[in-house]
Amino acid sequence: MSEGSKILEEMNDRSREVFRRVVEGYLSTGEPVGSRTLTRTLSEKVSAATVRNVMQDLEYLGLLDSPHVSAGRIPTQQGLRMFVDGLLEVDELAVEDREALDQTMGDNASDVSNLLDRVGSALSGVTHGASLVLTPKHEAPIRHIEFVSLAQDRALVVLVFADGHVENRIFTPPPGQTPSSMREAANFLNALIEGRTLSELRSQFSKEIKKRRQEIDSISRELVESGLAIWSDDSADSARLIVRGRSNLLGEQGAEEDLERIRVLFDDLERKRDIAEFLELTEAGDGVRIFIGSENKLFSLSGSSLVVSPYMNADRKIIGAVGVIGPTRLNYGRIVPIVDYTAQLVGKLISDRS
């Protein structure tokens, strides 16, 4: 049993109701909730002084905080976590929200990338928050590979897939690469492709490199190994993170320092520093997970909450995730079913296309 569950069990009915009303009031308005306001909504008729005593006890437990001496109370991060785990009532998905998300799936002519872009925009529009969609890596067979030197420490690989999809990816080559060694590496790989995916090519490459060590020089070998480690890395670095609705989250924050923290968050996301961790958030099991404030370092700088769910392919393998970032006073009861339904939609889309 978690510490929060134990505290909830030990609370009497009055304390539990006061706590729930404070959190619900804060999530609804973003403002501290005072004792006089609570006396008008509690099921039990008690004085404001009695309510204040209960609120002081909850503050002592670390569940509530008072931003100002004379103000009401707001939930702490610990309090929000306990509310989400033990008292949150999840709403049914609203018809209008379902219809808005369903509309993104209507254009069967669009490729998966375009559809996922639209899913992110719809999710942001429906929730009025910032949406995240981690797209799956492209696993169609490869038709052609080409390396292009950009600088001493940067190279471009052009991947042409059998289904017509083309990707350009930048990676760091090993020291000492030359145009001739890059051509040699590309020729070596193209001779092995034969309709293989990147994952299959990596496996085949490991076998072939042992048999044909004398056929390529050491620099070419290092180049190929460096490139492939980036392309097919299971940590999902090569996946694409779609961020939509950034302005929604920025608009929620009033103080300049909060704006700066949000900007830092999105700068990190757009540089893809933590994409791997974003996917790892979902791997403790399927279903929606909620991270509040500093519970995850990916969002600790912004003080934001993340509601995230993985989506799976036809083999029930987690291949990506969708989520919503917003202020800690998110309407969790409404956002959870929206994220859950979106993940199911995306999973079905990927399965139908594969």
C-alpha positions as a Markdown table, in Angstrom:
| # | Residue | x | y | z |
|---|---|---|---|---|
| 1 | Met | 0.0 | 0.0 | 0.0 |
| 2 | Ser | 1.4 | 3.4 | -1.0 |
| 3 | Glu | 1.9 | 6.2 | 1.6 |
| 4 | Gly | -0.9 | 8.2 | 0.0 |
| 5 | Ser | -3.4 | 5.3 | 0.2 |
| 6 | Lys | -2.5 | 4.8 | 3.8 |
| 7 | Ile | -3.1 | 8.5 | 4.6 |
| 8 | Leu | -6.5 | 8.4 | 2.8 |
| 9 | Glu | -7.6 | 5.3 | 4.7 |
| 10 | Glu | -6.7 | 7.0 | 8.0 |
| 11 | Met | -8.7 | 10.2 | 7.2 |
| 12 | Asn | -12.2 | 10.5 | 8.6 |
| 13 | Asp | -15.0 | 11.4 | 6.3 |
| 14 | Arg | -14.9 | 15.1 | 7.0 |
| 15 | Ser | -11.1 | 15.4 | 6.3 |
| 16 | Arg | -11.5 | 13.4 | 3.1 |
| 17 | Glu | -14.3 | 15.6 | 1.9 |
| 18 | Val | -12.5 | 18.8 | 2.7 |
| 19 | Phe | -9.4 | 17.6 | 0.9 |
| 20 | Arg | -11.4 | 16.5 | -2.1 |
| 21 | Arg | -13.3 | 19.8 | -2.4 |
| 22 | Val | -10.1 | 21.8 | -2.1 |
| 23 | Val | -8.4 | 19.9 | -4.9 |
| 24 | Glu | -11.5 | 19.9 | -7.1 |
| 25 | Gly | -12.0 | 23.7 | -6.5 |
| 26 | Tyr | -8.3 | 24.3 | -7.4 |
| 27 | Leu | -8.4 | 22.2 | -10.5 |
| 28 | Ser | -11.5 | 24.0 | -11.7 |
| 29 | Thr | -10.5 | 27.6 | -11.0 |
| 30 | Gly | -6.7 | 27.6 | -10.4 |
| 31 | Glu | -7.4 | 29.7 | -7.3 |
| 32 | Pro | -6.9 | 28.9 | -3.6 |
| 33 | Val | -10.0 | 27.5 | -1.9 |
| 34 | Gly | -11.1 | 29.2 | 1.4 |
| 35 | Ser | -12.9 | 27.8 | 4.4 |
| 36 | Arg | -16.0 | 30.0 | 3.9 |
| 37 | Thr | -16.4 | 28.7 | 0.3 |
| 38 | Leu | -16.1 | 25.1 | 1.6 |
| 39 | Thr | -18.8 | 25.6 | 4.3 |
| 40 | Arg | -21.3 | 26.3 | 1.5 |
| 41 | Thr | -20.6 | 23.0 | -0.4 |
| 42 | Leu | -19.8 | 20.4 | 2.3 |
| 43 | Ser | -22.4 | 17.7 | 2.9 |
| 44 | Glu | -22.0 | 18.2 | 6.7 |
| 45 | Lys | -23.0 | 21.6 | 8.2 |
| 46 | Val | -19.9 | 22.9 | 10.1 |
| 47 | Ser | -18.4 | 26.2 | 10.9 |
| 48 | Ala | -15.7 | 27.9 | 9.0 |
| 49 | Ala | -13.5 | 27.6 | 12.0 |
| 50 | Thr | -13.9 | 23.9 | 12.0 |
| 51 | Val | -13.1 | 23.7 | 8.3 |
| 52 | Arg | -9.9 | 25.8 | 8.9 |
| 53 | Asn | -8.8 | 23.4 | 11.6 |
| 54 | Val | -9.2 | 20.5 | 9.2 |
| 55 | Met | -7.3 | 22.4 | 6.5 |
| 56 | Gln | -4.5 | 23.1 | 8.9 |
| 57 | Asp | -4.2 | 19.3 | 9.7 |
| 58 | Leu | -4.1 | 18.6 | 5.9 |
| 59 | Glu | -1.4 | 21.2 | 5.5 |
| 60 | Tyr | 0.6 | 19.6 | 8.3 |
| 61 | Leu | 0.4 | 16.3 | 6.4 |
| 62 | Gly | 1.9 | 18.0 | 3.4 |
| 63 | Leu | -1.2 | 17.7 | 1.3 |
| 64 | Leu | -2.3 | 21.3 | 1.2 |
| 65 | Asp | -0.4 | 24.6 | 1.1 |
| 66 | Ser | -1.3 | 28.2 | 1.6 |
| 67 | Pro | 0.3 | 30.6 | -1.0 |
| 68 | His | -0.5 | 33.6 | 1.2 |
| 69 | Val | -1.1 | 34.0 | 4.9 |
| 70 | Ser | -4.7 | 35.1 | 4.5 |
| 71 | Ala | -5.5 | 33.1 | 1.4 |
| 72 | Gly | -7.2 | 29.7 | 1.1 |
| 73 | Arg | -5.4 | 26.4 | 0.4 |
| 74 | Ile | -4.1 | 24.7 | -2.8 |
| 75 | Pro | -3.0 | 21.1 | -3.1 |
| 76 | Thr | 0.7 | 20.3 | -3.0 |
| 77 | Gln | 2.3 | 18.0 | -5.6 |
| 78 | Gln | 1.9 | 15.2 | -3.0 |
| 79 | Gly | -1.7 | 16.1 | -2.5 |
| 80 | Leu | -2.4 | 16.1 | -6.2 |
| 81 | Arg | -0.8 | 12.7 | -6.5 |
| 82 | Met | -2.9 | 11.3 | -3.7 |
| 83 | Phe | -6.0 | 12.7 | -5.2 |
| 84 | Val | -5.3 | 11.3 | -8.7 |
| 85 | Asp | -4.5 | 7.9 | -7.2 |
| 86 | Gly | -7.3 | 7.6 | -4.8 |
| 87 | Leu | -10.1 | 10.1 | -5.4 |
| 88 | Leu | -10.1 | 11.0 | -9.1 |
| 89 | Glu | -13.4 | 10.2 | -10.9 |
| 90 | Val | -12.7 | 9.7 | -14.6 |
| 91 | Asp | -15.4 | 11.1 | -16.9 |
| 92 | Glu | -17.0 | 9.4 | -19.9 |
| 93 | Leu | -15.4 | 10.6 | -23.2 |
| 94 | Ala | -17.6 | 13.4 | -24.4 |
| 95 | Val | -19.3 | 12.9 | -27.8 |
| 96 | Glu | -17.9 | 16.1 | -29.2 |
| 97 | Asp | -14.4 | 15.1 | -28.2 |
| 98 | Arg | -14.7 | 11.6 | -29.7 |
| 99 | Glu | -16.0 | 13.1 | -33.0 |
| 100 | Ala | -13.2 | 15.7 | -33.1 |
| 101 | Leu | -10.6 | 12.8 | -32.8 |
| 102 | Asp | -12.4 | 10.5 | -35.1 |
| 103 | Gln | -12.3 | 13.1 | -37.9 |
| 104 | Thr | -8.5 | 12.9 | -38.0 |
| 105 | Met | -8.8 | 9.3 | -39.2 |
| 106 | Gly | -11.1 | 10.0 | -42.1 |
| 107 | Asp | -8.6 | 10.6 | -44.8 |
| 108 | Asn | -7.3 | 7.2 | -45.8 |
| 109 | Ala | -5.2 | 8.8 | -48.6 |
| 110 | Ser | -2.8 | 10.4 | -46.1 |
| 111 | Asp | 0.3 | 8.6 | -45.0 |
| 112 | Val | 0.9 | 7.7 | -41.4 |
| 113 | Ser | 3.2 | 10.7 | -40.7 |
| 114 | Asn | 0.6 | 13.2 | -41.9 |
| 115 | Leu | -2.2 | 11.4 | -39.9 |
| 116 | Leu | -0.2 | 11.5 | -36.7 |
| 117 | Asp | 0.5 | 15.2 | -37.3 |
| 118 | Arg | -3.3 | 15.7 | -37.5 |
| 119 | Val | -3.8 | 13.6 | -34.4 |
| 120 | Gly | -1.4 | 15.8 | -32.5 |
| 121 | Ser | -3.2 | 18.9 | -33.6 |
| 122 | Ala | -6.7 | 17.5 | -32.8 |
| 123 | Leu | -5.5 | 16.3 | -29.4 |
| 124 | Ser | -4.1 | 19.8 | -28.6 |
| 125 | Gly | -7.3 | 21.4 | -29.8 |
| 126 | Val | -9.6 | 19.2 | -27.8 |
| 127 | Thr | -7.6 | 19.4 | -24.6 |
| 128 | His | -6.4 | 23.1 | -24.9 |
| 129 | Gly | -3.0 | 21.8 | -23.8 |
| 130 | Ala | 0.2 | 20.8 | -25.6 |
| 131 | Ser | 0.0 | 17.4 | -27.2 |
| 132 | Leu | 2.9 | 15.0 | -27.8 |
| 133 | Val | 2.9 | 12.2 | -30.3 |
| 134 | Leu | 5.9 | 9.9 | -30.5 |
| 135 | Thr | 5.8 | 8.3 | -34.0 |
| 136 | Pro | 7.0 | 4.8 | -34.7 |
| 137 | Lys | 10.2 | 4.2 | -36.6 |
| 138 | His | 9.8 | 3.4 | -40.3 |
| 139 | Glu | 10.3 | -0.3 | -40.7 |
| 140 | Ala | 9.6 | -0.8 | -44.4 |
| 141 | Pro | 12.3 | -2.6 | -46.4 |
| 142 | Ile | 15.2 | -0.4 | -47.6 |
| 143 | Arg | 15.9 | 0.0 | -51.4 |
| 144 | His | 18.9 | 2.3 | -51.3 |
| 145 | Ile | 21.4 | 3.9 | -48.9 |
| 146 | Glu | 23.7 | 6.9 | -49.5 |
| 147 | Phe | 26.1 | 8.7 | -47.3 |
| 148 | Val | 26.9 | 12.4 | -47.7 |
| 149 | Ser | 29.7 | 14.3 | -45.9 |
| 150 | Leu | 28.5 | 17.6 | -44.4 |
| 151 | Ala | 31.5 | 18.5 | -42.2 |
| 152 | Gln | 34.3 | 16.7 | -40.4 |
| 153 | Asp | 32.0 | 15.9 | -37.5 |
| 154 | Arg | 28.7 | 15.6 | -39.4 |
| 155 | Ala | 27.4 | 13.3 | -42.1 |
| 156 | Leu | 24.0 | 12.7 | -43.8 |
| 157 | Val | 22.5 | 9.4 | -44.6 |
| 158 | Val | 19.7 | 9.2 | -47.2 |
| 159 | Leu | 17.4 | 6.2 | -46.8 |
| 160 | Val | 15.1 | 5.2 | -49.6 |
| 161 | Phe | 12.5 | 2.7 | -48.6 |
| 162 | Ala | 10.7 | 0.2 | -50.8 |
| 163 | Asp | 7.4 | 1.9 | -50.3 |
| 164 | Gly | 8.7 | 5.2 | -51.6 |
| 165 | His | 9.3 | 6.8 | -48.2 |
| 166 | Val | 12.6 | 8.9 | -48.1 |
| 167 | Glu | 14.4 | 9.9 | -44.9 |
| 168 | Asn | 17.4 | 12.1 | -44.4 |
| 169 | Arg | 19.2 | 11.7 | -41.0 |
| 170 | Ile | 22.3 | 13.4 | -39.7 |
| 171 | Phe | 24.8 | 11.4 | -37.6 |
| 172 | Thr | 28.4 | 11.9 | -36.3 |
| 173 | Pro | 30.8 | 9.8 | -38.3 |
| 174 | Pro | 34.1 | 8.4 | -36.9 |
| 175 | Pro | 37.2 | 10.5 | -37.3 |
| 176 | Gly | 39.1 | 10.2 | -40.5 |
| 177 | Gln | 36.3 | 9.4 | -42.9 |
| 178 | Thr | 36.8 | 10.3 | -46.5 |
| 179 | Pro | 34.4 | 10.6 | -49.5 |
| 180 | Ser | 35.9 | 7.3 | -50.9 |
| 181 | Ser | 35.4 | 5.4 | -47.6 |
| 182 | Met | 31.8 | 6.7 | -47.4 |
| 183 | Arg | 31.1 | 5.5 | -51.0 |
| 184 | Glu | 32.6 | 2.1 | -50.0 |
| 185 | Ala | 30.4 | 1.8 | -47.0 |
| 186 | Ala | 27.3 | 2.7 | -49.0 |
| 187 | Asn | 28.2 | 0.2 | -51.7 |
| 188 | Phe | 28.8 | -2.5 | -49.1 |
| 189 | Leu | 25.4 | -1.8 | -47.5 |
| 190 | Asn | 23.5 | -1.6 | -50.7 |
| 191 | Ala | 24.9 | -5.0 | -51.7 |
| 192 | Leu | 23.3 | -6.4 | -48.5 |
| 193 | Ile | 19.9 | -4.7 | -48.6 |
| 194 | Glu | 17.8 | -7.2 | -50.7 |
| 195 | Gly | 14.5 | -6.0 | -49.3 |
| 196 | Arg | 15.6 | -6.0 | -45.6 |
| 197 | Thr | 14.4 | -3.5 | -43.0 |
| 198 | Leu | 17.0 | -1.5 | -41.0 |
| 199 | Ser | 16.7 | -3.9 | -38.1 |
| 200 | Glu | 17.2 | -6.9 | -40.3 |
| 201 | Leu | 20.1 | -5.1 | -42.1 |
| 202 | Arg | 21.8 | -4.5 | -38.8 |
| 203 | Ser | 21.7 | -8.1 | -37.9 |
| 204 | Gln | 22.9 | -9.2 | -41.4 |
| 205 | Phe | 25.6 | -6.6 | -41.3 |
| 206 | Ser | 27.0 | -8.1 | -38.1 |
| 207 | Lys | 27.4 | -11.4 | -39.8 |
| 208 | Glu | 28.7 | -10.1 | -43.1 |
| 209 | Ile | 31.3 | -7.8 | -41.5 |
| 210 | Lys | 32.9 | -10.8 | -39.9 |
| 211 | Lys | 33.2 | -12.7 | -43.2 |
| 212 | Arg | 34.4 | -9.8 | -45.3 |
| 213 | Arg | 36.7 | -7.8 | -43.0 |
| 214 | Gln | 39.4 | -7.8 | -45.6 |
| 215 | Glu | 37.0 | -6.2 | -48.2 |
| 216 | Ile | 36.6 | -2.9 | -46.5 |
| 217 | Asp | 39.1 | -0.8 | -44.7 |
| 218 | Ser | 38.9 | 0.0 | -41.0 |
| 219 | Ile | 37.5 | 3.5 | -41.5 |
| 220 | Ser | 34.7 | 2.3 | -43.6 |
| 221 | Arg | 33.8 | -0.3 | -41.1 |
| 222 | Glu | 33.7 | 2.3 | -38.3 |
| 223 | Leu | 31.5 | 4.5 | -40.4 |
| 224 | Val | 29.0 | 1.8 | -41.1 |
| 225 | Glu | 28.9 | 0.8 | -37.4 |
| 226 | Ser | 28.4 | 4.4 | -36.3 |
| 227 | Gly | 25.6 | 5.0 | -38.8 |
| 228 | Leu | 23.7 | 1.9 | -38.1 |
| 229 | Ala | 23.9 | 2.3 | -34.3 |
| 230 | Ile | 22.0 | 5.6 | -34.8 |
| 231 | Trp | 19.4 | 4.4 | -37.3 |
| 232 | Ser | 18.2 | 1.2 | -35.5 |
| 233 | Asp | 18.8 | 2.2 | -31.9 |
| 234 | Asp | 16.0 | 0.6 | -29.8 |
| 235 | Ser | 16.0 | 3.7 | -27.5 |
| 236 | Ala | 13.9 | 5.4 | -30.2 |
| 237 | Asp | 16.3 | 8.3 | -30.9 |
| 238 | Ser | 15.4 | 7.9 | -34.5 |
| 239 | Ala | 11.7 | 8.2 | -33.9 |
| 240 | Arg | 10.0 | 11.6 | -34.4 |
| 241 | Leu | 8.4 | 13.6 | -31.6 |
| 242 | Ile | 5.5 | 15.8 | -32.8 |
| 243 | Val | 4.7 | 18.7 | -30.5 |
| 244 | Arg | 1.5 | 20.6 | -31.1 |
| 245 | Gly | -0.3 | 23.4 | -29.1 |
| 246 | Arg | 2.8 | 24.9 | -27.5 |
| 247 | Ser | 1.0 | 28.3 | -27.3 |
| 248 | Asn | -1.8 | 26.7 | -25.2 |
| 249 | Leu | 0.6 | 25.8 | -22.5 |
| 250 | Leu | 2.5 | 29.1 | -22.7 |
| 251 | Gly | -0.8 | 31.0 | -22.4 |
| 252 | Glu | -1.5 | 29.2 | -19.1 |
| 253 | Gln | 1.5 | 30.7 | -17.4 |
| 254 | Gly | 1.4 | 34.2 | -16.0 |
| 255 | Ala | 4.8 | 34.8 | -14.4 |
| 256 | Glu | 7.8 | 35.5 | -16.5 |
| 257 | Glu | 9.9 | 32.8 | -14.7 |
| 258 | Asp | 7.1 | 30.2 | -15.5 |
| 259 | Leu | 7.2 | 31.2 | -19.1 |
| 260 | Glu | 10.9 | 30.7 | -19.2 |
| 261 | Arg | 10.7 | 27.2 | -17.6 |
| 262 | Ile | 8.1 | 26.2 | -20.2 |
| 263 | Arg | 10.3 | 27.5 | -23.0 |
| 264 | Val | 13.2 | 25.4 | -21.7 |
| 265 | Leu | 10.9 | 22.4 | -21.6 |
| 266 | Phe | 9.9 | 22.8 | -25.3 |
| 267 | Asp | 13.5 | 23.6 | -26.4 |
| 268 | Asp | 14.5 | 20.2 | -24.8 |
| 269 | Leu | 11.7 | 18.4 | -26.5 |
| 270 | Glu | 12.4 | 19.9 | -29.9 |
| 271 | Arg | 16.0 | 19.0 | -29.7 |
| 272 | Lys | 14.9 | 15.4 | -28.9 |
| 273 | Arg | 17.1 | 15.1 | -25.8 |
| 274 | Asp | 14.6 | 13.0 | -23.9 |
| 275 | Ile | 12.5 | 11.2 | -26.5 |
| 276 | Ala | 13.8 | 7.8 | -25.3 |
| 277 | Glu | 12.7 | 8.6 | -21.8 |
| 278 | Phe | 9.3 | 9.8 | -23.1 |
| 279 | Leu | 8.6 | 6.4 | -24.5 |
| 280 | Glu | 10.0 | 4.7 | -21.4 |
| 281 | Leu | 7.4 | 6.4 | -19.3 |
| 282 | Thr | 4.8 | 4.1 | -20.8 |
| 283 | Glu | 6.7 | 0.8 | -20.6 |
| 284 | Ala | 5.6 | -0.1 | -17.1 |
| 285 | Gly | 2.3 | -1.4 | -18.6 |
| 286 | Asp | -0.3 | -0.3 | -21.0 |
| 287 | Gly | -3.0 | 2.2 | -20.1 |
| 288 | Val | -2.8 | 5.9 | -19.1 |
| 289 | Arg | -0.2 | 7.1 | -16.7 |
| 290 | Ile | -0.1 | 10.5 | -15.0 |
| 291 | Phe | 3.1 | 12.3 | -14.0 |
| 292 | Ile | 2.7 | 15.5 | -11.9 |
| 293 | Gly | 5.4 | 18.2 | -11.7 |
| 294 | Ser | 8.8 | 17.0 | -10.7 |
| 295 | Glu | 7.8 | 13.2 | -10.7 |
| 296 | Asn | 9.6 | 12.9 | -14.0 |
| 297 | Lys | 12.8 | 14.8 | -14.9 |
| 298 | Leu | 11.6 | 15.4 | -18.5 |
| 299 | Phe | 9.1 | 17.9 | -17.2 |
| 300 | Ser | 10.6 | 18.9 | -13.8 |
| 301 | Leu | 11.8 | 22.3 | -15.1 |
| 302 | Ser | 8.3 | 23.4 | -16.2 |
| 303 | Gly | 6.3 | 22.2 | -13.2 |
| 304 | Ser | 3.8 | 20.7 | -15.6 |
| 305 | Ser | 1.8 | 17.5 | -15.6 |
| 306 | Leu | 1.9 | 14.8 | -18.3 |
| 307 | Val | -0.9 | 12.4 | -19.1 |
| 308 | Val | 0.5 | 9.8 | -21.4 |
| 309 | Ser | -0.5 | 6.4 | -22.9 |
| 310 | Pro | 1.4 | 4.0 | -25.2 |
| 311 | Tyr | 0.0 | 2.7 | -28.4 |
| 312 | Met | 0.7 | -0.7 | -29.8 |
| 313 | Asn | 0.9 | -2.4 | -33.2 |
| 314 | Ala | -1.0 | -5.5 | -34.2 |
| 315 | Asp | 1.4 | -7.7 | -32.2 |
| 316 | Arg | 0.7 | -5.8 | -29.0 |
| 317 | Lys | 4.2 | -4.3 | -29.0 |
| 318 | Ile | 4.6 | -0.7 | -27.7 |
| 319 | Ile | 5.8 | 1.4 | -30.7 |
| 320 | Gly | 5.0 | 4.9 | -29.6 |
| 321 | Ala | 3.0 | 7.1 | -27.2 |
| 322 | Val | 0.6 | 10.0 | -27.1 |
| 323 | Gly | 0.3 | 12.5 | -24.3 |
| 324 | Val | -0.9 | 15.9 | -23.1 |
| 325 | Ile | 1.2 | 18.4 | -21.2 |
| 326 | Gly | -0.6 | 21.1 | -19.2 |
| 327 | Pro | -0.4 | 22.9 | -15.9 |
| 328 | Thr | -0.7 | 20.8 | -12.7 |
| 329 | Arg | -4.3 | 21.9 | -12.4 |
| 330 | Leu | -5.3 | 19.9 | -15.4 |
| 331 | Asn | -8.8 | 18.5 | -15.6 |
| 332 | Tyr | -7.5 | 15.0 | -15.1 |
| 333 | Gly | -10.9 | 13.4 | -15.1 |
| 334 | Arg | -11.6 | 14.7 | -18.6 |
| 335 | Ile | -8.0 | 14.4 | -20.1 |
| 336 | Val | -7.5 | 10.7 | -19.1 |
| 337 | Pro | -10.2 | 9.3 | -21.3 |
| 338 | Ile | -9.2 | 11.6 | -24.2 |
| 339 | Val | -5.6 | 10.4 | -24.1 |
| 340 | Asp | -6.7 | 6.8 | -23.7 |
| 341 | Tyr | -9.1 | 6.9 | -26.7 |
| 342 | Thr | -6.4 | 8.7 | -28.8 |
| 343 | Ala | -3.9 | 6.0 | -28.1 |
| 344 | Gln | -6.4 | 3.3 | -29.1 |
| 345 | Leu | -7.2 | 5.2 | -32.3 |
| 346 | Val | -3.5 | 5.5 | -33.2 |
| 347 | Gly | -2.8 | 1.9 | -32.4 |
| 348 | Lys | -5.7 | 0.8 | -34.7 |
| 349 | Leu | -4.4 | 3.1 | -37.4 |
| 350 | Ile | -0.9 | 1.6 | -37.3 |
| 351 | Ser | -2.2 | -2.0 | -37.2 |
| 352 | Asp | -4.5 | -1.4 | -40.1 |
| 353 | Arg | -1.7 | 0.1 | -42.2 |
| 354 | Ser | 0.9 | -2.6 | -41.4 |
